[in-house]
Each structure stands twice: as C-alpha cells, then as structure tokens.
Coordinates of C-alpha atoms in Angstrom, one line a residue:
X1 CA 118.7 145.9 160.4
X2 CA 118.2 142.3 161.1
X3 CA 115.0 142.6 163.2
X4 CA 113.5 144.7 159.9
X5 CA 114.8 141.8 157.2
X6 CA 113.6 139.1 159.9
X7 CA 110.1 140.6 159.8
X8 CA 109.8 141.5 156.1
X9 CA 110.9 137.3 155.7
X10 CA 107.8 136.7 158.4
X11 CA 105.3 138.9 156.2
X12 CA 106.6 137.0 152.8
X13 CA 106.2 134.2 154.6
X14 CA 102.6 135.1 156.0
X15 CA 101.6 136.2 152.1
X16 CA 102.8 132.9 150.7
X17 CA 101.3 130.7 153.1
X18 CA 98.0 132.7 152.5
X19 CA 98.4 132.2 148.7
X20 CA 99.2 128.8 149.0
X21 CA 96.2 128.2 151.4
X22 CA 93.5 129.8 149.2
X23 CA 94.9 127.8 146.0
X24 CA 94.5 124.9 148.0
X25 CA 91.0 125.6 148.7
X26 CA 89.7 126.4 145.0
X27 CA 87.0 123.9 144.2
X28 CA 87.9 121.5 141.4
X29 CA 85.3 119.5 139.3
X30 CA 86.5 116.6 137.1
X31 CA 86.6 117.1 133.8
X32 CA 84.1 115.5 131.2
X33 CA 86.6 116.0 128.5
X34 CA 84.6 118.2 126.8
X35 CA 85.7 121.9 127.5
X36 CA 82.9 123.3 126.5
X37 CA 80.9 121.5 129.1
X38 CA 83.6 121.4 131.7
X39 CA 83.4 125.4 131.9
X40 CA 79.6 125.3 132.2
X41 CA 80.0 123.0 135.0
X42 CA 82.8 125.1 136.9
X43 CA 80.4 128.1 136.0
X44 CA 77.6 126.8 138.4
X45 CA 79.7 125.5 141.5
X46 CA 77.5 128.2 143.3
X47 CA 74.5 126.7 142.2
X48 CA 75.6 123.5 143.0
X49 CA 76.6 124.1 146.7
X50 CA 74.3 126.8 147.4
X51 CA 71.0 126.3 145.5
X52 CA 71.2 122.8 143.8
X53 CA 67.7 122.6 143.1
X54 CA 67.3 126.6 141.9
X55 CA 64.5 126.9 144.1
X56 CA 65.2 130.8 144.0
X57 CA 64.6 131.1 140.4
X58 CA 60.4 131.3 140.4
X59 CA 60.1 131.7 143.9
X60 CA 58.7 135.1 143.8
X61 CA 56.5 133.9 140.8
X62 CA 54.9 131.0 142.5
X63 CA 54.3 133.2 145.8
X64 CA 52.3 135.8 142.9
X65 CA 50.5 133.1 141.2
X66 CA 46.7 132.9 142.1
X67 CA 45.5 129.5 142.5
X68 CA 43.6 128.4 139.8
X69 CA 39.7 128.8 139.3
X70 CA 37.6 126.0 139.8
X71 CA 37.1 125.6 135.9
X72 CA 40.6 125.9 135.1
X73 CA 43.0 123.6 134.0
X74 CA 46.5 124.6 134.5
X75 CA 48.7 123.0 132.9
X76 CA 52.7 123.2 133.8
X77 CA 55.6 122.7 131.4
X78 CA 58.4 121.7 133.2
X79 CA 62.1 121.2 132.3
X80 CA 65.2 122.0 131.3
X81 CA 66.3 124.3 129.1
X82 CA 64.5 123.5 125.8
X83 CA 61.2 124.8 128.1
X84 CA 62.5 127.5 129.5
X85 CA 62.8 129.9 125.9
X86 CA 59.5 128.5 124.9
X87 CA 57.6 131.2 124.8
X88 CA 54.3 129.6 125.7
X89 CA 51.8 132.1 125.1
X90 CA 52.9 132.7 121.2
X91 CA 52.1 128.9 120.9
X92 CA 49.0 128.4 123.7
X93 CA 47.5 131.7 123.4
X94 CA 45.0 132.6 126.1
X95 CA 46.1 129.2 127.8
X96 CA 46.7 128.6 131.7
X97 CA 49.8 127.3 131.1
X98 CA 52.9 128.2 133.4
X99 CA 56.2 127.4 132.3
X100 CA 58.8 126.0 135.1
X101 CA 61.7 125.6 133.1
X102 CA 65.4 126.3 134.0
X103 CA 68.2 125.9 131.9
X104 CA 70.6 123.0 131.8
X105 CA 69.1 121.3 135.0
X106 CA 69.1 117.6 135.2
X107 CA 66.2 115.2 136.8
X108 CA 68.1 115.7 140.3
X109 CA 67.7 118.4 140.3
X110 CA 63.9 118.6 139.0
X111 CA 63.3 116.3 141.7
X112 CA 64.3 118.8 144.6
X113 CA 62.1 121.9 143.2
X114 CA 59.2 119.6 141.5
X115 CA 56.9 120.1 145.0
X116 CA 57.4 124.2 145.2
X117 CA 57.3 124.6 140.8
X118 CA 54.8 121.8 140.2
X119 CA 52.7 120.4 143.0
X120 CA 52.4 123.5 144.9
X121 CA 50.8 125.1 141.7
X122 CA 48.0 123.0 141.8
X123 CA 48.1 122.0 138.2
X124 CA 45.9 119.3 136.3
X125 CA 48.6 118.4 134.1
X126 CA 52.5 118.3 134.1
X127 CA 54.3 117.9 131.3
X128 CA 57.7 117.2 131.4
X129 CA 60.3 117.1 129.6
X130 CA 64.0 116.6 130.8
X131 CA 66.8 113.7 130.1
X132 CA 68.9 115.3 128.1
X133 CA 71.3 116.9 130.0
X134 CA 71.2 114.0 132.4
X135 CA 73.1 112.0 129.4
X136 CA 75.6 114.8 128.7
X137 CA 76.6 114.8 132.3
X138 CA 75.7 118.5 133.3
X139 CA 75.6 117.4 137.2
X140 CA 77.5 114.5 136.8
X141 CA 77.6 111.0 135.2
X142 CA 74.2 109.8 135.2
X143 CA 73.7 106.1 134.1
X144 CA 70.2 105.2 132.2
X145 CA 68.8 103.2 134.9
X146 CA 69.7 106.4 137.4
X147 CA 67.7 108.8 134.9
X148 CA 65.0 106.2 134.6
X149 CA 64.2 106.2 138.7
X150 CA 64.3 110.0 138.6
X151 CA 61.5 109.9 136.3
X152 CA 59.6 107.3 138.1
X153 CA 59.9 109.2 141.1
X154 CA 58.4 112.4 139.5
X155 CA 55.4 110.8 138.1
X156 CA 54.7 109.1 141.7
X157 CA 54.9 112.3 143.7
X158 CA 52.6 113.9 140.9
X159 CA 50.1 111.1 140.9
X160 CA 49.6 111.2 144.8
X161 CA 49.3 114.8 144.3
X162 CA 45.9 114.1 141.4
X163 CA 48.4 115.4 138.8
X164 CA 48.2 113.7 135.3
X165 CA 51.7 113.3 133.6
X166 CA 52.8 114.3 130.2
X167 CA 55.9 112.5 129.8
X168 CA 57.8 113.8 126.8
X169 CA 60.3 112.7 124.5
X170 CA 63.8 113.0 124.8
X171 CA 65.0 115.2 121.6
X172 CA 67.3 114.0 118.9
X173 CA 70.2 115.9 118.4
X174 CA 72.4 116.6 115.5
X175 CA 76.1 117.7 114.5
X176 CA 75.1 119.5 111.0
X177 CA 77.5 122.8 112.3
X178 CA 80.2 123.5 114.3
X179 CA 78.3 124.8 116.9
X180 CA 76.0 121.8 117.5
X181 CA 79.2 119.6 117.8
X182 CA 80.0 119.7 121.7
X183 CA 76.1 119.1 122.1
X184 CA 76.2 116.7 119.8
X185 CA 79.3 114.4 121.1
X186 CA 78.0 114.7 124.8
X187 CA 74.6 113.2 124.3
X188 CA 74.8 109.9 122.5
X189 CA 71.9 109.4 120.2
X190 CA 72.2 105.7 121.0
X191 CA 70.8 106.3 125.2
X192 CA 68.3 108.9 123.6
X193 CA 67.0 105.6 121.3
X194 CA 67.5 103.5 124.2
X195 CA 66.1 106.4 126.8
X196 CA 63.2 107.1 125.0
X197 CA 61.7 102.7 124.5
X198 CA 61.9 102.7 128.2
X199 CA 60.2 106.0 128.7
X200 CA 57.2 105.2 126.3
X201 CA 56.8 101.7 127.9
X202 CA 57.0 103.2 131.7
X203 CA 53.8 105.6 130.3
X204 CA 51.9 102.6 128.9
X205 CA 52.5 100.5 132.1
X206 CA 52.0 103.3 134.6
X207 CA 49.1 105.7 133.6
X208 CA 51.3 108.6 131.7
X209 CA 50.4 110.3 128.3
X210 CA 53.9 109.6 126.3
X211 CA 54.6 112.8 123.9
X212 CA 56.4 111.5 120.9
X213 CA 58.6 115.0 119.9
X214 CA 61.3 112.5 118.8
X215 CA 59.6 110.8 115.9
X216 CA 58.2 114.2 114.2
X217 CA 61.7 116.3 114.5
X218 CA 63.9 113.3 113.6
X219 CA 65.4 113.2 109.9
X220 CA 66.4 110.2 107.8
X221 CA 69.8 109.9 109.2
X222 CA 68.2 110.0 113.3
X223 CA 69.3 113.2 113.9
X224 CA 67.4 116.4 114.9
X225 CA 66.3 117.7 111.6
X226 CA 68.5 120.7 110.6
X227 CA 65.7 123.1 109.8
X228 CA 64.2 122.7 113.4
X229 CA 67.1 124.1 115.3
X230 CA 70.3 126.6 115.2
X231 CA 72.6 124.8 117.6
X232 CA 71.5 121.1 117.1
X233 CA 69.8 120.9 120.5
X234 CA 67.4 123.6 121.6
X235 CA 64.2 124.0 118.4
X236 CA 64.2 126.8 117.3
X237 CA 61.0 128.8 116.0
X238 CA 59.8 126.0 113.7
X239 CA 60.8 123.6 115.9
X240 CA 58.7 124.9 118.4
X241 CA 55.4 125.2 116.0
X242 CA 55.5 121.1 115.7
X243 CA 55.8 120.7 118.9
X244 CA 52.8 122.6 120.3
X245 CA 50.0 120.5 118.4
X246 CA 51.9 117.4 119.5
X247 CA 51.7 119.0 123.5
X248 CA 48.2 119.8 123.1
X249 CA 46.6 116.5 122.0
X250 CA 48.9 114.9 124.8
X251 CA 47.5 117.6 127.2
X252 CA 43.8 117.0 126.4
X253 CA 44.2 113.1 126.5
X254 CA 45.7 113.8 129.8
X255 CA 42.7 115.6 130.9
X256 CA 40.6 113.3 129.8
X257 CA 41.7 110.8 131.9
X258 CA 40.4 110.3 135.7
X259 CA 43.2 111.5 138.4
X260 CA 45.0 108.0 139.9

C-alpha cells in the first residue's frame, strides 16, 4: 500500500515538475501596451527565431525568375506590407516589375533578405518603401536615427551593386474609424513628419530619387486622407491609383540617371 501511494506521489511529482518546467520555458515578449500589436508580435516568435529575415517566403520565386533580357529594365518594389497587396500588374501592366514585399517586416529585417529579393534579381531600379512599422515597434523599439542607418545601409549595398534607388515616402496615417485606431496610436505622425525631412534630404545628398506619396495622400488635418484607405494605414484601391503615376515618374528619372 505504501510503496503504490509513494510512487503515485513520485509520478505527481514528475507531472508537476514537467508542467512547471515547460511554463518556465514559454517565450515572453514585452509588451508595447498596445494589445493589438503585442499579439502580432507573440504571433511571429517563429519567425523571429527561426527565419528573421523571411528568406523562405520568395525563395522558390527568385530561383524561377529568369534574369532579365538585355533590354529590360526590372524594376523591384520592395517592402513591407503596403507592397505586398499591390497588385502590380493592374497598375504597371505589361511592366517588369517584381514585387518583394512582406507584411509587417521592418528595415532589419529588409536588410537581411535585400541581397537574395533585390540584388540577386538583377534589377535597374529598387524602390522601396518601408519605415513604418519600424516606428510602431513591430520588431522592437526602433529609434529614428536607428531607422535612418538601415536605410543608408540599403541604398549603399544597392549602389555598389549599379542599382538606382527609389526611396519612398513614409505614409500618413489616420484614426477616422475604430479600426485604424491601434495603427494610428502606434505610429506617431510627428517621426513620420520628422522621418520623412531626413529621408528626402538623405536622397538629395546621396544620389536617390525621393517619392513623395506623403504629400498627395495627406488631408488638411496631416492625416492619410480617408477615401484612400479602409484601416487608416494600408491604401486601398484609390489609394493605390495615386500612387502608381507618382512610382513611375520616380522610376523613369531613376533610369535616367547613370549607375553610381
């Protein structure tokens, strides 16, 4: 009788410690006090560990891709999110442009897959378009200064490489429903203002095509006008139809200009 209650003690003992154990080792990630981004963030822990940069995502796309003819000019959109539901051929039609955009990535991230999605591609032109989700925090508190050398370091790697750099605007935002709100209050329009000076004077000093999105989708109160978007970050349809002419000028004045 004993030596049965002393091992049923030893296996409730054996199932606690292993509950306790595993608890112990569940991953935490501070919180941003916003819940709707603190979810997002515990969401992609796998990412994070296992594929920070998301090199897996076009992988098998970029291995298919044939490189370009000798007369084309390929062109890649790269980014976050708001590039990777633009559907580029309804806007470029019989254009060689590729779109290498992934949703909610930051400019660390950019930086680890820019050589396999961007150089590797062998494209004329790169425009790119990120920032955003480096203010909300979606890897982790960036600082402007931090977001600023991420972009500096893209455009060197693509100038050594004869790429020519579309650098685009960071996107106003607005809070006009209740979904836009979280987007809204974790991406101060104040470091988009503030993001967006430096930006257009790092172009002017360094040989990049600035693409001013910003000033021809903001309203009178400086945010992202309401007819331009359903969730007061990502453009929606019309959104997308100004932007395209505003891509396209920047793309042919980058092509117009000799490779650094």
């Amino acid at each position: 009788m004993h030596l049965i209650l002393y091992r049923r003690i030893a296996q409730l003992s054996s199932v606690l410690f292993l509950a306790f154990f595993a608890n112990a080792q569940q991953p935490s990630i501070p919180s941003t006090g916003f819940a709707g981004l603190d979810q997002y963030r515990a969401s992609r822990i796998a990412v994070f560990t296992d594929d920070f940069g998301q090199l897996a995502r076009y992988r098998e796309a970029n291995a298919s891709l044939l490189a370009p003819a000798a007369s084309e000019s390929r062109v890649v959109f790269f980014g976050d999110s708001i590039t990777d539901i633009w559907k580029l051929a309804d806007y470029f039609p019989g254009k060689p442009y590729v779109n290498r955009g992934i949703g909610g990535q930051t400019t660390p991230q950019m930086l680890v897959r820019f050589r396999e999605d961007v150089i590797d591609l062998t494209p004329k032109v790169a425009v790119i378009l990120a920032g955003t989700n480096d203010i909300a925090g979606n890897t982790g508190p960036m600082t402007l200064p931090q977001i600023e050398a991420n972009y500096s370091t893209l455009a060197d790697l693509a100038h050594v490489h004869g790429i020519q750099v579309v650098y685009a605007s960071v996107l106003p935002v607005n809070n006009y429903t209740p979904r836009a709100q979280d987007f809204f209050a974790q991406r101060s329009p104040e470091k988009i203002l503030e993001l967006n000076r430096w930006l257009k004077a790092y172009c002017a000093a360094n040989g990049c095509i600035y693409l001013d999105y910003f000033s021809a989708m903001v309203d009178d109160k400086g945010m992202l006008k309401k007819d331009l978007t359903e969730d007061g970050l990502h453009p929606n349809a019309p959104g997308y139809k100004i932007m395209a002419p505003l891509a396209e000028a920047a793309i042919e004045k980058a092509l117009g200009q000799a490779p650094r």
